[in-house]
Structures are given as C-alpha cells and as structure tokens.
PDB file of C-alpha atoms and ligand atoms in Angstrom:
ATOM      1  CA  MET A   1       1.856   2.446  33.703  1.00 66.00           C
ATOM      2  CA  ARG A   2      -1.313   3.745  33.721  1.00 67.00           C
ATOM      3  CA  PRO A   3      -2.237   6.585  30.661  1.00 68.00           C
ATOM      4  CA  SER A   4      -3.925   9.872  31.825  1.00 71.00           C
ATOM      5  CA  PRO A   5      -7.605   9.584  30.850  1.00 74.00           C
ATOM      6  CA  ARG A   6      -6.469  12.931  28.317  1.00 83.00           C
ATOM      7  CA  PRO A   7      -3.321  11.593  27.160  1.00 90.00           C
ATOM      8  CA  ILE A   8      -1.307  13.387  24.827  1.00 93.00           C
ATOM      9  CA  ILE A   9       0.614  11.130  22.697  1.00 95.00           C
ATOM     10  CA  CYS A  10       3.293  13.193  20.677  1.00 96.00           C
ATOM     11  CA  TYR A  11       6.069  11.254  18.955  1.00 97.00           C
ATOM     12  CA  ARG A  12       9.584  11.989  18.485  1.00 96.00           C
ATOM     13  CA  PRO A  13      13.321   9.513  17.739  1.00 96.00           C
ATOM     14  CA  LEU A  14      13.998   7.439  20.863  1.00 97.00           C
ATOM     15  CA  ARG A  15      17.370   8.718  22.855  1.00 96.00           C
ATOM     16  CA  PRO A  16      19.853   7.549  25.393  1.00 96.00           C
ATOM     17  CA  SER A  17      17.596   8.720  28.487  1.00 94.00           C
ATOM     18  CA  ASP A  18      15.082   6.246  26.906  1.00 96.00           C
ATOM     19  CA  LEU A  19      17.228   3.003  27.069  1.00 97.00           C
ATOM     20  CA  GLU A  20      16.313   1.774  30.274  1.00 96.00           C
ATOM     21  CA  ILE A  21      12.198   1.631  29.646  1.00 96.00           C
ATOM     22  CA  LEU A  22      13.463   0.727  25.807  1.00 97.00           C
ATOM     23  CA  GLU A  23      15.035  -2.167  27.436  1.00 97.00           C
ATOM     24  CA  LYS A  24      12.312  -3.518  29.995  1.00 97.00           C
ATOM     25  CA  ILE A  25       9.307  -2.901  27.993  1.00 97.00           C
ATOM     26  CA  HIS A  26      11.332  -4.678  24.930  1.00 97.00           C
ATOM     27  CA  GLY A  27      11.542  -7.714  27.689  1.00 97.00           C
ATOM     28  CA  ASP A  28       7.407  -7.481  28.570  1.00 97.00           C
ATOM     29  CA  LEU A  29       6.704  -7.055  24.869  1.00 97.00           C
ATOM     30  CA  PHE A  30       8.066  -9.732  23.345  1.00 96.00           C
ATOM     31  CA  PRO A  31       9.476 -13.347  23.073  1.00 93.00           C
ATOM     32  CA  ILE A  32      12.734 -12.891  21.935  1.00 92.00           C
ATOM     33  CA  ARG A  33      15.621 -11.687  23.887  1.00 92.00           C
ATOM     34  CA  TYR A  34      18.109  -9.065  22.498  1.00 95.00           C
ATOM     35  CA  GLU A  35      20.814  -8.535  23.146  1.00 96.00           C
ATOM     36  CA  SER A  36      21.642  -4.680  24.876  1.00 96.00           C
ATOM     37  CA  GLU A  37      24.079  -3.828  21.847  1.00 97.00           C
ATOM     38  CA  PHE A  38      20.775  -3.630  20.603  1.00 98.00           C
ATOM     39  CA  PHE A  39      19.216  -1.460  22.487  1.00 98.00           C
ATOM     40  CA  LYS A  40      22.934   0.893  22.951  1.00 98.00           C
ATOM     41  CA  ASN A  41      22.151   2.233  18.189  1.00 98.00           C
ATOM     42  CA  VAL A  42      18.783   1.706  18.849  1.00 98.00           C
ATOM     43  CA  VAL A  43      18.532   5.093  21.552  1.00 98.00           C
ATOM     44  CA  ASN A  44      22.446   6.798  19.527  1.00 97.00           C
ATOM     45  CA  GLY A  45      20.527   6.186  16.359  1.00 97.00           C
ATOM     46  CA  CYS A  46      23.103   3.526  15.241  1.00 97.00           C
ATOM     47  CA  ASP A  47      22.643   2.290  12.135  1.00 96.00           C
ATOM     48  CA  ILE A  48      18.927   2.047  13.922  1.00 98.00           C
ATOM     49  CA  VAL A  49      16.178   4.231  13.594  1.00 98.00           C
ATOM     50  CA  SER A  50      13.163   5.122  15.915  1.00 98.00           C
ATOM     51  CA  TRP A  51      10.296   6.813  16.483  1.00 98.00           C
ATOM     52  CA  ALA A  52       8.755   6.656  19.960  1.00 98.00           C
ATOM     53  CA  ALA A  53       5.715   8.154  21.541  1.00 98.00           C
ATOM     54  CA  VAL A  54       5.777   9.559  24.552  1.00 96.00           C
ATOM     55  CA  ASP A  55       2.192  10.529  27.108  1.00 94.00           C
ATOM     56  CA  ARG A  56       3.420  14.374  27.539  1.00 91.00           C
ATOM     57  CA  SER A  57       0.288  14.627  29.981  1.00 88.00           C
ATOM     58  CA  GLN A  58       2.212  12.271  32.708  1.00 77.00           C
ATOM     59  CA  PRO A  59       3.120  14.445  35.952  1.00 73.00           C
ATOM     60  CA  SER A  60       6.516  15.730  35.135  1.00 59.00           C
ATOM     61  CA  ASP A  61       8.432  13.624  37.305  1.00 63.00           C
ATOM     62  CA  GLN A  62       6.824  10.921  34.932  1.00 62.00           C
ATOM     63  CA  GLY A  63       6.393  13.051  31.569  1.00 70.00           C
ATOM     64  CA  ASP A  64       7.800  12.480  28.327  1.00 84.00           C
ATOM     65  CA  GLU A  65       7.406   8.600  29.290  1.00 87.00           C
ATOM     66  CA  LEU A  66       7.651   6.063  26.277  1.00 95.00           C
ATOM     67  CA  VAL A  67       4.637   4.522  25.468  1.00 96.00           C
ATOM     68  CA  GLY A  68       6.153   3.375  22.261  1.00 98.00           C
ATOM     69  CA  PHE A  69       8.094   2.357  19.858  1.00 98.00           C
ATOM     70  CA  VAL A  70       8.378   1.100  16.732  1.00 98.00           C
ATOM     71  CA  THR A  71      12.904   0.458  15.357  1.00 98.00           C
ATOM     72  CA  ALA A  72      13.863  -0.009  11.681  1.00 98.00           C
ATOM     73  CA  ARG A  73      16.821  -0.192   9.716  1.00 98.00           C
ATOM     74  CA  VAL A  74      17.727   0.944   6.318  1.00 98.00           C
ATOM     75  CA  VAL A  75      18.861  -2.502   4.085  1.00 97.00           C
ATOM     76  CA  LEU A  76      19.928  -2.956   0.485  1.00 95.00           C
ATOM     77  CA  ALA A  77      17.550  -4.423  -1.835  1.00 94.00           C
ATOM     78  CA  LYS A  78      20.228  -6.765  -3.217  1.00 91.00           C
ATOM     79  CA  GLU A  79      21.188  -7.951   0.262  1.00 93.00           C
ATOM     80  CA  SER A  80      17.586  -8.512   1.430  1.00 94.00           C
ATOM     81  CA  GLU A  81      15.336 -11.652   1.131  1.00 93.00           C
ATOM     82  CA  ILE A  82      12.141  -9.344  -1.357  1.00 93.00           C
ATOM     83  CA  GLY A  83      14.333  -8.067  -4.136  1.00 87.00           C
ATOM     84  CA  ASP A  84      12.342 -11.369  -5.900  1.00 87.00           C
ATOM     85  CA  MET A  85       8.938  -9.104  -4.707  1.00 89.00           C
ATOM     86  CA  LEU A  86      10.054  -6.221  -6.485  1.00 89.00           C
ATOM     87  CA  SER A  87       8.760  -4.861  -9.815  1.00 82.00           C
ATOM     88  CA  TYR A  88      12.521  -2.674 -10.084  1.00 74.00           C
ATOM     89  CA  ASP A  89      15.816  -4.169 -10.807  1.00 75.00           C
ATOM     90  CA  SER A  90      16.506  -5.267  -7.681  1.00 67.00           C
ATOM     91  CA  SER A  91      20.213  -6.679  -8.099  1.00 73.00           C
ATOM     92  CA  ARG A  92      20.984  -2.807  -8.877  1.00 79.00           C
ATOM     93  CA  SER A  93      23.318  -1.599  -6.714  1.00 83.00           C
ATOM     94  CA  ASP A  94      21.275   1.623  -4.514  1.00 90.00           C
ATOM     95  CA  GLN A  95      18.053   0.271  -4.632  1.00 94.00           C
ATOM     96  CA  THR A  96      17.108   0.560  -1.444  1.00 96.00           C
ATOM     97  CA  LEU A  97      14.543  -0.732   1.493  1.00 97.00           C
ATOM     98  CA  VAL A  98      12.834  -0.560   5.366  1.00 98.00           C
ATOM     99  CA  TYR A  99      13.402  -3.525   7.729  1.00 98.00           C
ATOM    100  CA  ILE A 100      10.573  -2.211  10.641  1.00 98.00           C
ATOM    101  CA  LEU A 101      12.489  -4.879  12.964  1.00 98.00           C
ATOM    102  CA  THR A 102      10.301  -3.857  16.839  1.00 98.00           C
ATOM    103  CA  LEU A 103       6.833  -2.373  17.302  1.00 98.00           C
ATOM    104  CA  GLY A 104       5.379  -1.332  20.758  1.00 98.00           C
ATOM    105  CA  VAL A 105       3.375   0.305  22.889  1.00 98.00           C
ATOM    106  CA  VAL A 106       2.498  -0.788  26.964  1.00 97.00           C
ATOM    107  CA  GLU A 107      -0.293  -2.224  26.997  1.00 96.00           C
ATOM    108  CA  THR A 108      -2.170   0.205  28.873  1.00 95.00           C
ATOM    109  CA  TYR A 109      -2.322   2.442  26.064  1.00 96.00           C
ATOM    110  CA  ARG A 110      -3.552   0.788  23.043  1.00 97.00           C
ATOM    111  CA  ASN A 111      -5.563   0.534  20.284  1.00 96.00           C
ATOM    112  CA  LEU A 112      -5.915   4.337  20.969  1.00 96.00           C
ATOM    113  CA  GLY A 113      -3.950   4.078  17.254  1.00 97.00           C
ATOM    114  CA  ILE A 114      -0.330   5.096  18.497  1.00 98.00           C
ATOM    115  CA  ALA A 115       0.907   1.476  16.834  1.00 98.00           C
ATOM    116  CA  SER A 116      -1.051   3.019  13.745  1.00 98.00           C
ATOM    117  CA  SER A 117       0.819   6.409  13.592  1.00 98.00           C
ATOM    118  CA  LEU A 118       3.887   4.740  14.235  1.00 98.00           C
ATOM    119  CA  ILE A 119       3.690   2.477  11.238  1.00 98.00           C
ATOM    120  CA  ARG A 120       2.542   5.703   9.480  1.00 98.00           C
ATOM    121  CA  GLU A 121       5.994   8.016  10.152  1.00 98.00           C
ATOM    122  CA  VAL A 122       7.931   4.713   9.429  1.00 98.00           C
ATOM    123  CA  ILE A 123       5.738   4.655   5.544  1.00 98.00           C
ATOM    124  CA  LYS A 124       6.742   8.672   5.954  1.00 98.00           C
ATOM    125  CA  TYR A 125      10.436   7.681   6.366  1.00 98.00           C
ATOM    126  CA  ALA A 126      10.997   5.186   3.342  1.00 98.00           C
ATOM    127  CA  SER A 127       9.323   7.285   1.021  1.00 98.00           C
ATOM    128  CA  SER A 128      11.325  10.275   1.914  1.00 98.00           C
ATOM    129  CA  ILE A 129      14.561   8.312   0.293  1.00 98.00           C
ATOM    130  CA  PRO A 130      14.888   8.539  -2.946  1.00 96.00           C
ATOM    131  CA  THR A 131      16.642   4.455  -3.572  1.00 96.00           C
ATOM    132  CA  CYS A 132      13.864   2.934  -1.169  1.00 97.00           C
ATOM    133  CA  ARG A 133      11.080   0.546  -2.927  1.00 96.00           C
ATOM    134  CA  ALA A 134       9.586  -0.615   0.381  1.00 97.00           C
ATOM    135  CA  ALA A 135       8.568  -1.474   3.996  1.00 98.00           C
ATOM    136  CA  TYR A 136       9.010  -4.684   5.238  1.00 98.00           C
ATOM    137  CA  LEU A 137       8.874  -6.780   8.223  1.00 98.00           C
ATOM    138  CA  HIS A 138       8.228 -10.038   9.656  1.00 98.00           C
ATOM    139  CA  VAL A 139       5.343 -11.585  11.851  1.00 98.00           C
ATOM    140  CA  ILE A 140       4.841 -14.341  13.764  1.00 98.00           C
ATOM    141  CA  SER A 141       2.414 -15.763  12.470  1.00 98.00           C
ATOM    142  CA  TYR A 142      -0.286 -16.723  15.649  1.00 97.00           C
ATOM    143  CA  ASN A 143       0.157 -12.661  16.388  1.00 98.00           C
ATOM    144  CA  ASN A 144      -3.249 -11.536  15.355  1.00 98.00           C
ATOM    145  CA  PRO A 145      -2.951  -8.418  16.433  1.00 98.00           C
ATOM    146  CA  ALA A 146       0.024  -7.569  14.402  1.00 98.00           C
ATOM    147  CA  ILE A 147      -1.504  -8.837  11.588  1.00 98.00           C
ATOM    148  CA  ARG A 148      -4.349  -7.034  11.894  1.00 98.00           C
ATOM    149  CA  LEU A 149      -2.385  -3.503  12.404  1.00 98.00           C
ATOM    150  CA  TYR A 150      -0.027  -4.280   9.135  1.00 98.00           C
ATOM    151  CA  SER A 151      -3.180  -5.372   7.023  1.00 98.00           C
ATOM    152  CA  LYS A 152      -5.472  -2.127   7.890  1.00 98.00           C
ATOM    153  CA  MET A 153      -2.000  -0.072   6.718  1.00 98.00           C
ATOM    154  CA  SER A 154      -1.716  -1.547   3.506  1.00 98.00           C
ATOM    155  CA  PHE A 155       0.524  -4.167   4.515  1.00 98.00           C
ATOM    156  CA  LYS A 156       0.674  -7.265   1.466  1.00 96.00           C
ATOM    157  CA  CYS A 157       1.302 -10.104   3.294  1.00 97.00           C
ATOM    158  CA  VAL A 158       3.286 -11.856   0.207  1.00 95.00           C
ATOM    159  CA  ARG A 159       5.133 -15.047   2.249  1.00 96.00           C
ATOM    160  CA  ARG A 160       4.258 -17.631   5.009  1.00 98.00           C
ATOM    161  CA  LEU A 161       8.082 -18.921   6.490  1.00 98.00           C
ATOM    162  CA  GLN A 162       7.953 -21.886   7.760  1.00 97.00           C
ATOM    163  CA  GLY A 163       9.480 -22.607  11.261  1.00 97.00           C
ATOM    164  CA  PHE A 164      11.311 -18.480  10.591  1.00 97.00           C
ATOM    165  CA  TYR A 165      11.001 -18.233  15.154  1.00 97.00           C
ATOM    166  CA  LEU A 166      12.957 -20.146  17.194  1.00 95.00           C
ATOM    167  CA  ILE A 167      11.721 -19.730  20.877  1.00 95.00           C
ATOM    168  CA  ASN A 168      12.796 -21.975  24.164  1.00 93.00           C
ATOM    169  CA  GLY A 169      13.440 -24.913  21.656  1.00 95.00           C
ATOM    170  CA  GLN A 170      10.157 -24.306  19.966  1.00 96.00           C
ATOM    171  CA  HIS A 171       9.478 -23.506  15.609  1.00 97.00           C
ATOM    172  CA  TYR A 172       7.042 -20.888  14.190  1.00 98.00           C
ATOM    173  CA  ASP A 173       5.490 -19.578  10.883  1.00 98.00           C
ATOM    174  CA  SER A 174       6.549 -16.535  10.250  1.00 98.00           C
ATOM    175  CA  TYR A 175       4.565 -14.267   7.791  1.00 98.00           C
ATOM    176  CA  LEU A 176       6.322 -11.332   5.921  1.00 98.00           C
ATOM    177  CA  PHE A 177       3.766  -8.278   5.298  1.00 98.00           C
ATOM    178  CA  ILE A 178       5.885  -5.448   2.825  1.00 98.00           C
ATOM    179  CA  TYR A 179       4.594  -1.912   2.250  1.00 98.00           C
ATOM    180  CA  TYR A 180       5.759  -0.671  -1.847  1.00 97.00           C
ATOM    181  CA  VAL A 181       7.068   3.249  -2.368  1.00 97.00           C
ATOM    182  CA  ASN A 182       8.163   5.652  -4.547  1.00 95.00           C
ATOM    183  CA  GLY A 183       6.244   3.657  -7.740  1.00 91.00           C
ATOM    184  CA  CYS A 184       7.502   0.213  -6.772  1.00 92.00           C
ATOM    185  CA  ARG A 185       4.811  -2.075  -6.875  1.00 88.00           C
ATOM    186  CA  PRO A 186       5.176  -6.071  -7.509  1.00 88.00           C
ATOM    187  CA  PRO A 187       6.949  -7.688 -10.189  1.00 82.00           C
ATOM    188  CA  CYS A 188       4.129  -9.108 -12.604  1.00 75.00           C
ATOM    189  CA  SER A 189       3.916 -13.068 -13.418  1.00 69.00           C
ATOM    190  CA  PRO A 190       3.683 -14.877 -16.019  1.00 71.00           C
ATOM    191  CA  LEU A 191       0.105 -14.823 -16.094  1.00 71.00           C
ATOM    192  CA  GLU A 192      -0.858 -11.786 -15.021  1.00 65.00           C
ATOM    193  CA  LEU A 193       1.378 -10.655 -18.061  1.00 68.00           C
ATOM    194  CA  VAL A 194      -1.299 -12.444 -20.279  1.00 78.00           C
ATOM    195  CA  THR A 195      -3.941 -11.696 -19.019  1.00 72.00           C
ATOM    196  CA  ALA A 196      -3.139  -7.852 -18.987  1.00 66.00           C
ATOM    197  CA  VAL A 197      -2.336  -8.932 -22.696  1.00 79.00           C
ATOM    198  CA  LEU A 198      -5.345 -10.128 -23.331  1.00 84.00           C
ATOM    199  CA  ARG A 199      -7.147  -7.730 -21.503  1.00 77.00           C
ATOM    200  CA  TYR A 200      -5.425  -4.896 -23.487  1.00 78.00           C
ATOM    201  CA  MET A 201      -6.368  -6.884 -27.092  1.00 87.00           C
ATOM    202  CA  ARG A 202      -9.985  -6.462 -25.786  1.00 87.00           C
ATOM    203  CA  ASN A 203     -10.380  -3.531 -25.247  1.00 83.00           C
ATOM    204  CA  ALA A 204      -8.596  -2.812 -28.590  1.00 86.00           C
ATOM    205  CA  PHE A 205     -11.688  -4.710 -30.210  1.00 90.00           C
ATOM    206  CA  LYS A 206     -13.700  -2.725 -28.328  1.00 87.00           C
ATOM    207  CA  SER A 207     -12.879   0.657 -29.728  1.00 85.00           C
ATOM    208  CA  MET A 208     -12.106  -0.824 -32.818  1.00 88.00           C
ATOM    209  CA  SER A 209     -15.654  -2.205 -33.454  1.00 88.00           C
ATOM    210  CA  ALA A 210     -17.622   0.645 -31.627  1.00 87.00           C
ATOM    211  CA  ARG A 211     -15.827   3.357 -33.917  1.00 86.00           C
ATOM    212  CA  LEU A 212     -17.116   1.084 -36.878  1.00 88.00           C
ATOM    213  CA  ARG A 213     -20.713   0.758 -35.833  1.00 86.00           C
ATOM    214  CA  ARG A 214     -20.565   4.564 -35.485  1.00 83.00           C
ATOM    215  CA  ASN A 215     -18.824   5.172 -38.861  1.00 81.00           C
ATOM    216  CA  GLU A 216     -21.946   2.587 -39.675  1.00 78.00           C
ATOM    217  CA  ASP A 217     -24.289   4.397 -38.019  1.00 76.00           C
ATOM    218  CA  ARG A 218     -23.107   7.578 -39.168  1.00 74.00           C
ATOM    219  CA  LYS A 219     -23.457   5.918 -42.892  1.00 68.00           C
ATOM    220  CA  VAL A 220     -27.214   4.988 -42.361  1.00 64.00           C
ATOM    221  CA  LEU A 221     -28.313   8.232 -41.238  1.00 63.00           C
ATOM    222  CA  LYS A 222     -26.676   9.347 -44.809  1.00 64.00           C
ATOM    223  CA  TRP A 223     -28.468   7.699 -46.540  1.00 58.00           C
ATOM    224  CA  ALA A 224     -32.119   7.662 -45.171  1.00 60.00           C
ATOM    225  CA  LYS A 225     -31.144  11.928 -45.452  1.00 59.00           C
ATOM    226  CA  CYS A 226     -30.610  10.511 -49.358  1.00 50.00           C
ATOM    227  CA  ARG A 227     -34.102   9.435 -49.106  1.00 60.00           C
ATOM    228  CA  GLU A 228     -35.524  11.655 -47.188  1.00 57.00           C
ATOM    229  CA  ALA A 229     -34.766  14.473 -50.085  1.00 52.00           C
ATOM    230  CA  ARG A 230     -34.850  12.481 -53.609  1.00 57.00           C
ATOM    231  CA  SER A 231     -38.944  11.834 -52.055  1.00 54.00           C
ATOM    232  CA  LEU A 232     -39.403  15.461 -51.123  1.00 48.00           C
ATOM    233  CA  ILE A 233     -37.553  16.149 -54.455  1.00 49.00           C
ATOM    234  CA  SER A 234     -40.283  13.572 -56.434  1.00 52.00           C
ATOM    235  CA  THR A 235     -42.932  14.981 -54.705  1.00 49.00           C
ATOM    236  CA  ASN A 236     -42.646  17.869 -55.410  1.00 50.00           C
ATOM    237  CA  GLN A 237     -41.401  16.781 -58.914  1.00 53.00           C
ATOM    238  CA  SER A 238     -45.166  15.310 -59.456  1.00 48.00           C
ATOM    239  CA  ARG A 239     -47.114  18.127 -57.489  1.00 49.00           C
ATOM    240  CA  ARG A 240     -46.215  20.302 -59.968  1.00 46.00           C
ATOM    241  CA  ASN A 241     -46.419  17.833 -62.457  1.00 45.00           C
ATOM    242  CA  MET A 242     -50.158  17.684 -61.183  1.00 39.00           C
ATOM    243  CA  ALA A 243     -50.180  22.015 -61.315  1.00 39.00           C
ATOM    244  CA  ALA A 244     -48.427  21.533 -64.769  1.00 36.00           C
ATOM    245  CA  GLU A 245     -51.692  19.432 -65.911  1.00 37.00           C
ATOM    246  CA  CYS A 246     -53.909  21.420 -65.005  1.00 32.00           C
ATOM    247  CA  THR A 247     -52.882  24.323 -65.822  1.00 34.00           C
ATOM    248  CA  GLY A 248     -51.692  22.838 -69.126  1.00 32.00           C
ATOM    249  CA  CYS A 249     -47.957  24.652 -69.001  1.00 28.00           C
ATOM    250  CA  GLU A 250     -45.165  21.617 -68.347  1.00 29.00           C
ATOM    251  CA  CYS A 251     -42.777  21.930 -65.589  1.00 25.00           C
ATOM    252  CA  VAL A 252     -38.802  21.361 -65.390  1.00 25.00           C
TER     253      VAL A 252
HETATM  254  N1  ACO I 301      -7.340  -7.342  18.617  1.00 68.43           N
HETATM  255  C1  ACO I 301      -7.231  -7.415  16.833  1.00 68.43           C
HETATM  256  N2  ACO I 301      -6.872  -6.282  16.628  1.00 68.43           N
HETATM  257  C2  ACO I 301      -5.314  -5.334  17.154  1.00 68.43           C
HETATM  258  C3  ACO I 301      -5.805  -5.086  18.488  1.00 68.43           C
HETATM  259  C4  ACO I 301      -6.495  -6.475  19.460  1.00 68.43           C
HETATM  260  N3  ACO I 301      -6.113  -6.619  20.831  1.00 68.43           N
HETATM  261  N4  ACO I 301      -5.001  -4.098  18.515  1.00 68.43           N
HETATM  262  C5  ACO I 301      -4.835  -3.383  17.770  1.00 68.43           C
HETATM  263  N5  ACO I 301      -5.116  -4.737  16.667  1.00 68.43           N
HETATM  264  C6  ACO I 301      -5.123  -3.753  15.397  1.00 68.43           C
HETATM  265  C7  ACO I 301      -6.847  -3.809  15.430  1.00 68.43           C
HETATM  266  O1  ACO I 301      -7.044  -3.892  13.018  1.00 68.43           O
HETATM  267  C8  ACO I 301      -6.744  -1.546  14.437  1.00 68.43           C
HETATM  268  O2  ACO I 301      -7.902  -0.988  14.243  1.00 68.43           O
HETATM  269  P1  ACO I 301      -8.483  -0.828  14.498  1.00 68.43           P
HETATM  270  O3  ACO I 301      -8.913   0.163  15.762  1.00 68.43           O
HETATM  271  O4  ACO I 301     -10.041   0.160  13.433  1.00 68.43           O
HETATM  272  O5  ACO I 301      -9.515  -2.074  15.163  1.00 68.43           O
HETATM  273  C9  ACO I 301      -5.460  -1.805  14.668  1.00 68.43           C
HETATM  274  O6  ACO I 301      -4.756  -2.585  15.322  1.00 68.43           O
HETATM  275  C10 ACO I 301      -4.354  -0.583  15.603  1.00 68.43           C
HETATM  276  O7  ACO I 301      -4.335  -0.391  16.093  1.00 68.43           O
HETATM  277  P2  ACO I 301      -3.368   0.351  17.191  1.00 68.43           P
HETATM  278  O8  ACO I 301      -4.102   1.126  18.153  1.00 68.43           O
HETATM  279  O9  ACO I 301      -3.312   1.323  16.171  1.00 68.43           O
HETATM  280  O10 ACO I 301      -2.488  -0.471  17.585  1.00 68.43           O
HETATM  281  P3  ACO I 301      -1.992  -0.465  19.340  1.00 68.43           P
HETATM  282  O11 ACO I 301      -1.327   0.737  19.635  1.00 68.43           O
HETATM  283  O12 ACO I 301      -2.911  -0.927  20.294  1.00 68.43           O
HETATM  284  O13 ACO I 301      -0.417  -1.313  19.113  1.00 68.43           O
HETATM  285  C11 ACO I 301       0.212  -3.169  19.043  1.00 68.43           C
HETATM  286  C12 ACO I 301      -1.077  -2.340  18.363  1.00 68.43           C
HETATM  287  C13 ACO I 301       1.339  -3.329  18.302  1.00 68.43           C
HETATM  288  C14 ACO I 301       0.329  -4.905  17.843  1.00 68.43           C
HETATM  289  C15 ACO I 301       0.501  -3.256  20.543  1.00 68.43           C
HETATM  290  O14 ACO I 301      -1.427  -4.465  20.014  1.00 68.43           O
HETATM  291  C16 ACO I 301       1.987  -4.499  20.303  1.00 68.43           C
HETATM  292  O15 ACO I 301       2.049  -3.620  21.237  1.00 68.43           O
HETATM  293  N6  ACO I 301       1.289  -5.883  20.653  1.00 68.43           N
HETATM  294  C17 ACO I 301       2.825  -6.336  21.910  1.00 68.43           C
HETATM  295  C18 ACO I 301       4.149  -6.257  20.457  1.00 68.43           C
HETATM  296  C19 ACO I 301       3.327  -7.083  19.032  1.00 68.43           C
HETATM  297  O16 ACO I 301       3.008  -7.258  18.727  1.00 68.43           O
HETATM  298  N7  ACO I 301       4.201  -6.283  17.991  1.00 68.43           N
HETATM  299  C20 ACO I 301       4.413  -6.262  16.649  1.00 68.43           C
HETATM  300  C21 ACO I 301       5.049  -7.871  16.503  1.00 68.43           C
HETATM  301  S1  ACO I 301       5.887  -7.561  14.816  1.00 68.43           S
HETATM  302  C22 ACO I 301       6.814  -6.320  14.796  1.00 68.43           C
HETATM  303  O17 ACO I 301       7.264  -5.794  15.939  1.00 68.43           O
HETATM  304  C23 ACO I 301       7.846  -6.640  13.498  1.00 68.43           C
END
C-alpha cells in the first residue's frame, strides 16, 4: 500500500475487520509463523491487548486501512522470566508485567514515528495498571532498526539469550529489553549496594567537615573582633593617658 502525500495516522484497538490484513502484514514482516488462533485472539481482544495504526487519508474503499500494529499480553511477574530483574518482590502474587508480543509497520509507512507512537501507547497502558512493574519484549539480535527504536524509547537491554529463536532449523540469539513503570527499578547488585553506602558515608563526612569548618571560621571571626575591640580600648586608653599626662589629670 502506498501512503498518501499527507497520511492521517490514527490509533485504535485492532478489531475483527482487521483479521485478514493483520495476518498478511505479520506474514510479510516476521520470519516466525503465528497460528490463526493467535490472530483471532488479537482482533477479538481475548487475553491480548492491541493498538492499530490506520491511515484515514486513504480513499473511502481503503479508508481506515491497517498500516501498523502492536500486540501485548499482561502476565504475572512471578511466572515471567524477568522476576529477578525487578526491585519489587516479584513473588507477590499480584505483580504483573506487560509483554510485547509483536510490533510492525508496513514498509511504505516507516520512519514516520508510527512504531514510536504505538510503543508509547503500550507504556501508557502498562503505567495505568497499578500492579504493573514493567513492559518487556524479545528482539532478534540482528534486527538493528528495532534495537535502535527500543533503545531510543529508553528500554534497557538487560540480557542476551543464546539461541532463543529457532527459525528454519537455525538458532538465533535474542535481546531482552525492559521498560520499568510505576516506580519499579532493577534490583540493587551487591556492588551497587556497597557503592551506595560509600557514597552516603562520603557525603556525610563532607557535610560534617563543612560544618566544622564553618564553626572554626566563626570562632576565628569572634576572636578577630575581640582583638579589634581590645586594641581599640587600649588605643583609647593610651590616648586618654597621654591627654591626662598633658593636662595633669588621671583618667579611669
Ligand atoms: N534503520 C535504523 N533505525 C531505524 C530504522 C531503520 N531502517 N527504522 C526505524 N529506526 C529506529 C530509529 O531509531 C528511529 O528513530 P529516528 O527517527 O530518530 O531515526 C526509531 O526507530 C523510530 O522510528 P519509527 O518511525 O517510530 O519506527 P517505524 O514506524 O519505522 O517502525 C519498526 C520501526 C517497527 C522496527 C519497523 O521497521 C518494522 O516494522 N520492522 C519489521 C518488523 C519488526 O522488526 N518488528 C519489531 C520486532 S520486535 C517485536 O516485535 C517485539
């Protein structure tokens, strides 16, 4: 499909009328074949959430035609492979994650920011679920455009999984990308913990010595003022003594 000179891209959930084109685009974009059950579940919203990017500037017979999509599923953190990557207690039964299953944009509509917008929708969705701790996904290790896209969207690449994909009898590695939401962070490693303690101690020492220095400065200032006052008194005194000597009177 050719984009119009001024595409009008809108976002909405995938729906049953998208079934055929969704299956075709997946077939064109991905080296992995998905079962038709998967597409039915996507367009019917069974256990899968989705967003479609459609071009509304197309002539009416093609109007609202699918040009991009993202599909995702909410999973329990304790059943996922990234439980150890969360600062929260992932064994708590209510903790969830959003797993991005597929993302794609038809070739003629690429580099218009459509995939970025679809990812933003997923992040917004994940953030709106109070129990959700992160959105995550796998990407095949040679897919540079997708790797660049996720890095640009501030996803963190946390693992390389050897031979994760089996495509036409050949194994390929995958990268695991995570985007933390709702205040979740990666857990602290022992080294990070030691570094944090040392940083805390250094800052405490710095502020203590600054306080001591301030006190010391104040004392010096007081002492200087005292000395100044004393010398002023003695100067006045000697002046008076001199005057007394001259006049023959004694001043106290
Ligand atoms: N080469 C290098 N980087 C690219 C390219 C490219 N050809 N295309 C997009 N990017 C990166 C860039 O960092 C770009 O940022 P920039 O605009 O500052 O240069 C960023 O992606 C954002 O680009 P978008 O326009 O938002 O992305 P686009 O709509 O073009 O879609 C996508 C990118 C989804 C990767 C598209 O190329 C595609 O559909 N590829 C085939 C399917 C695929 O690989 N899907 C992802 C698999 S992983 C998964 O599904 C979980």
